XYZ file of C-alpha atoms in Angstrom:
321
model
C -0.260 0.000 -0.435
C 2.794 2.319 1.193
C 4.289 2.172 -2.243
C 1.029 2.514 -4.264
C 1.002 6.215 -1.794
C 4.328 6.880 -2.797
C 3.976 6.206 -6.301
C 0.851 8.764 -6.410
C 2.970 10.927 -4.750
C 5.428 11.305 -6.562
C 3.314 11.849 -10.007
C 1.479 14.898 -7.982
C 5.153 16.269 -7.444
C 5.962 16.666 -11.055
C 3.507 18.222 -11.814
C 3.405 22.303 -12.197
C 2.597 24.437 -9.362
C 2.538 27.790 -8.071
C 4.463 28.621 -4.617
C 3.280 31.816 -3.025
C 5.966 33.001 0.156
C 4.485 33.930 2.908
C 5.157 35.085 6.532
C 4.317 33.279 9.721
C 4.095 36.888 11.242
C 1.236 38.012 9.235
C -1.122 34.976 10.679
C -3.873 36.671 12.954
C -3.741 34.028 15.408
C -6.324 34.195 18.818
C -5.311 32.526 22.040
C -7.595 30.602 23.432
C -8.648 28.796 26.552
C -7.059 24.771 26.560
C -9.500 22.332 28.540
C -9.605 19.086 28.791
C -11.361 17.315 31.042
C -13.267 13.343 31.194
C -15.020 12.514 34.212
C -15.511 9.005 34.391
C -17.105 6.684 36.817
C -14.101 4.924 37.283
C -12.289 6.453 40.713
C -13.145 9.002 42.180
C -11.117 11.641 41.118
C -11.838 13.905 38.446
C -9.003 15.234 36.392
C -8.592 18.456 34.768
C -5.444 20.417 32.714
C -6.000 24.225 31.506
C -4.155 26.039 30.009
C -3.951 29.122 27.318
C -2.977 28.104 23.316
C 0.465 29.780 22.391
C -0.041 31.929 19.241
C 3.440 32.773 17.109
C 3.791 36.031 18.517
C 3.579 35.535 22.337
C 3.774 39.538 22.921
C 2.038 41.620 25.437
C 0.301 38.506 26.858
C 0.161 37.708 30.846
C 1.569 34.156 31.260
C 2.068 34.557 34.877
C -1.930 34.956 35.796
C -3.687 31.626 36.783
C -7.084 30.651 35.575
C -10.488 30.641 37.394
C -12.578 27.168 37.134
C -16.341 26.420 38.005
C -16.804 22.714 37.661
C -20.576 21.883 38.628
C -22.676 18.233 38.927
C -25.543 18.678 38.696
C -25.693 22.396 39.477
C -24.135 21.944 42.070
C -20.742 24.189 42.651
C -18.020 21.654 43.568
C -14.471 22.572 45.156
C -11.545 22.491 43.368
C -7.811 21.669 43.834
C -4.531 22.421 42.995
C -1.353 20.051 42.705
C 2.168 21.560 41.868
C 3.519 18.068 42.117
C 2.620 14.475 40.014
C 1.846 12.207 42.284
C 0.455 8.082 41.415
C -2.709 9.934 39.403
C -2.310 13.480 38.621
C 0.326 15.044 36.716
C 1.936 17.972 38.086
C 0.113 21.616 37.620
C -3.350 20.299 37.137
C -6.768 20.701 38.628
C -8.632 18.041 40.052
C -12.038 17.028 41.599
C -12.644 14.225 44.186
C -16.114 13.079 44.403
C -18.066 9.319 42.747
C -19.130 10.303 39.791
C -22.592 8.683 38.848
C -25.007 7.445 35.544
C -26.775 10.636 34.252
C -24.617 13.070 35.943
C -24.389 16.475 34.445
C -21.716 18.243 34.395
C -20.944 21.938 33.349
C -17.777 23.621 33.415
C -16.233 27.093 32.986
C -12.744 28.388 33.001
C -11.646 32.366 32.479
C -8.656 34.316 32.350
C -7.858 37.963 33.174
C -7.477 38.524 29.251
C -9.407 36.005 27.635
C -13.118 35.373 27.377
C -14.833 32.893 28.895
C -14.835 29.291 27.946
C -17.333 26.530 28.457
C -18.854 23.216 28.089
C -21.016 21.133 29.506
C -21.408 16.849 29.446
C -23.606 13.928 30.849
C -22.149 10.500 32.566
C -23.968 8.249 29.745
C -25.654 5.188 31.298
C -23.829 1.866 32.184
C -22.105 -0.547 29.364
C -25.323 -2.983 28.929
C -23.325 -5.879 28.990
C -24.939 -9.402 29.227
C -22.029 -11.788 28.769
C -17.902 -11.634 28.503
C -15.533 -14.589 27.418
C -11.917 -15.145 26.498
C -11.621 -17.965 24.715
C -8.881 -20.039 22.584
C -9.384 -20.583 18.862
C -7.433 -21.449 16.142
C -6.445 -18.875 13.976
C -4.934 -18.974 10.480
C -1.257 -19.409 11.976
C -1.856 -20.973 14.852
C -3.973 -20.634 18.608
C -5.138 -17.830 19.150
C -7.318 -15.637 21.949
C -11.028 -14.557 21.315
C -12.994 -12.426 23.719
C -16.276 -12.020 23.216
C -18.344 -9.410 24.575
C -21.999 -9.953 24.599
C -24.433 -6.897 25.061
C -28.043 -5.717 23.932
C -27.948 -1.900 22.800
C -31.242 0.004 23.890
C -33.092 1.042 21.079
C -34.414 4.655 20.112
C -30.938 5.900 20.894
C -27.932 6.979 19.830
C -24.912 4.565 21.755
C -21.454 4.572 21.738
C -18.981 2.457 22.904
C -15.362 1.136 23.405
C -13.438 -1.417 24.699
C -9.782 -1.609 25.745
C -7.841 -4.647 27.045
C -4.944 -4.818 29.196
C -2.638 -7.776 29.324
C -0.749 -8.595 32.621
C 2.829 -10.707 32.457
C 3.696 -11.912 36.160
C 7.601 -13.367 36.205
C 8.200 -14.967 39.396
C 11.578 -16.408 40.504
C 11.110 -19.506 42.042
C 14.164 -19.281 43.826
C 13.806 -17.195 46.996
C 17.354 -15.523 46.626
C 15.861 -14.444 43.893
C 12.366 -13.211 43.980
C 13.359 -10.261 44.902
C 13.559 -9.669 40.871
C 10.096 -10.711 40.580
C 8.304 -8.618 38.002
C 4.342 -7.485 36.613
C 4.397 -5.946 33.097
C 1.274 -4.375 31.714
C 1.047 -3.823 28.199
C -2.169 -2.792 26.150
C -3.319 -5.248 23.640
C -3.141 -4.548 20.110
C -6.291 -6.242 19.023
C -7.395 -8.342 15.683
C -10.703 -6.475 14.548
C -10.744 -8.049 10.527
C -13.369 -10.815 11.189
C -15.713 -8.667 13.102
C -18.184 -6.543 11.413
C -18.449 -3.641 13.374
C -14.454 -2.383 12.905
C -13.665 -4.196 9.404
C -16.426 -2.297 7.082
C -13.974 -0.256 4.362
C -15.214 2.069 2.150
C -14.029 5.285 -0.062
C -10.495 5.607 -0.146
C -9.956 3.153 2.585
C -10.160 0.717 -0.055
C -9.324 1.264 -2.636
C -5.552 1.432 -0.768
C -6.005 -1.032 1.885
C -5.464 1.445 4.125
C -5.986 0.596 7.866
C -7.361 1.658 10.831
C -5.566 2.433 14.040
C -7.324 3.261 17.436
C -5.652 6.014 19.479
C -3.868 3.934 22.217
C -5.733 0.375 21.187
C -8.975 1.948 22.716
C -11.686 0.828 19.948
C -14.619 2.470 19.727
C -18.206 2.014 17.701
C -21.158 3.179 17.402
C -25.224 1.586 17.421
C -25.354 2.212 13.590
C -25.873 -1.229 12.529
C -26.775 -2.574 15.513
C -29.552 -0.124 17.407
C -31.843 -2.127 19.832
C -30.479 -5.649 19.318
C -28.123 -8.072 21.127
C -24.768 -8.286 19.639
C -22.051 -10.897 20.196
C -18.992 -8.674 19.616
C -15.826 -10.939 18.898
C -12.186 -9.267 18.684
C -8.888 -11.595 19.283
C -5.024 -11.528 19.737
C -2.187 -14.018 19.006
C -1.902 -16.613 21.966
C 0.971 -16.103 24.464
C 0.874 -19.214 26.565
C 3.375 -17.819 29.362
C 6.456 -20.239 30.441
C 7.711 -22.478 33.360
C 11.328 -23.778 33.416
C 13.446 -24.090 36.512
C 14.021 -21.046 37.829
C 11.063 -18.545 36.858
C 7.512 -19.156 35.830
C 5.942 -16.486 33.223
C 2.151 -15.921 33.871
C -0.504 -13.748 31.877
C -3.455 -12.430 32.609
C -6.058 -10.314 30.845
C -8.555 -6.988 32.212
C -11.254 -5.659 30.141
C -12.512 -2.193 30.106
C -16.141 -1.368 28.318
C -16.949 2.718 27.587
C -20.059 3.723 27.216
C -19.238 6.940 25.583
C -20.781 10.423 25.705
C -21.383 12.069 22.321
C -18.760 14.280 22.459
C -16.252 12.012 23.435
C -17.144 9.779 21.210
C -17.005 12.264 18.615
C -13.392 13.470 20.167
C -11.445 10.448 19.943
C -13.055 9.530 16.895
C -11.559 12.567 15.139
C -7.978 11.608 16.708
C -7.836 8.507 14.874
C -8.941 9.649 11.374
C -5.424 12.150 12.025
C -3.398 9.299 12.848
C -4.890 7.053 9.741
C -5.052 9.760 7.511
C -2.222 8.728 5.271
C -3.430 10.539 2.119
C -3.278 13.751 3.832
C 0.544 12.796 4.411
C 0.725 13.243 0.892
C -1.122 15.814 0.002
C -3.733 13.528 -1.550
C -6.742 14.724 1.437
C -7.702 17.481 3.680
C -6.088 18.056 6.301
C -8.401 16.705 9.545
C -8.943 18.810 12.781
C -9.105 18.116 16.378
C -13.025 18.117 17.822
C -14.404 20.461 19.993
C -16.914 21.199 22.072
C -15.619 23.620 24.326
C -16.726 27.483 23.804
C -14.850 30.141 23.049
C -11.800 27.572 23.759
C -10.069 24.343 22.487
C -10.643 20.876 23.936
C -13.175 18.594 25.520
C -15.027 18.228 28.330
C -16.912 14.179 27.747
C -18.025 11.707 29.830
C -17.369 7.896 29.697
C -19.009 4.755 32.211
C -16.484 2.125 32.812
C -16.726 -1.031 33.339
C -13.724 -3.130 34.802
C -14.008 -6.651 35.119
C -11.334 -9.018 37.344
C -8.848 -9.824 36.418
C -8.863 -12.973 34.326
C -6.592 -15.742 33.842
C -5.241 -16.460 30.128
C -7.178 -19.294 28.789
C -4.989 -22.930 28.972
C -5.219 -26.036 26.074
């Protein structure tokens, strides 16, 4: 596929073209408030990150002033905390709100700086992922055994619903000799799932089909909407290669999986979808398609306030032959 894209790009490069010299000093850009907040039902801490966008000419702007934030939960203003240093849950110089969130909670935010208009946004925590059953099984694949994740759920009728799935793999290595036990390790990785045989993901249209462009999902968070399954029961089937782990006289490696299932607000889904489109915009990289932009739902600003409801499974043992 990459050779076909390079060939097309080469053809375009030899066509006559005109250029216009311009200076970045002529660009009339405005500073904007940047807000990112993704409240969820997972945990009891909601991270808020706020900044001001940079412009080419950073003249006459006060970079020392602090923002003024308002966070409302179901109309009630909540206390906002600040941390200067990073913690196990929070990055340095970030704001946060403490409190457990539940489905249908309505969240609104306002952010202001002395020299900028007030930025506003709002979202709602969606209802829970409508899970019926989940399984992790061994099946036969084209190149040997594979692990298949089966997620059975029933989509609510009469509404637009947005979903996501992510799988984490935990690899634990234990040394069997007591004198080496201090060397035990645990490694966490996100699982790159094969989506080729899952109709909710595998369909390609337009240039994606013509040029066999693959779809990649940001940080292996696989998202879909209910346009194909509205009001129906469905079993999602995705897989990955089988890693049995190992054991010898010195050490033992065991593997477990954890499944995260997301019910996304429309704002969150649209933002993630825009990230995927940017990351998969191969044609745009060769000048053959428009440059795609990030989605934002922040009035007078940039960024996202988007909610999600998260289901977290227990650790699931690696299936055995």
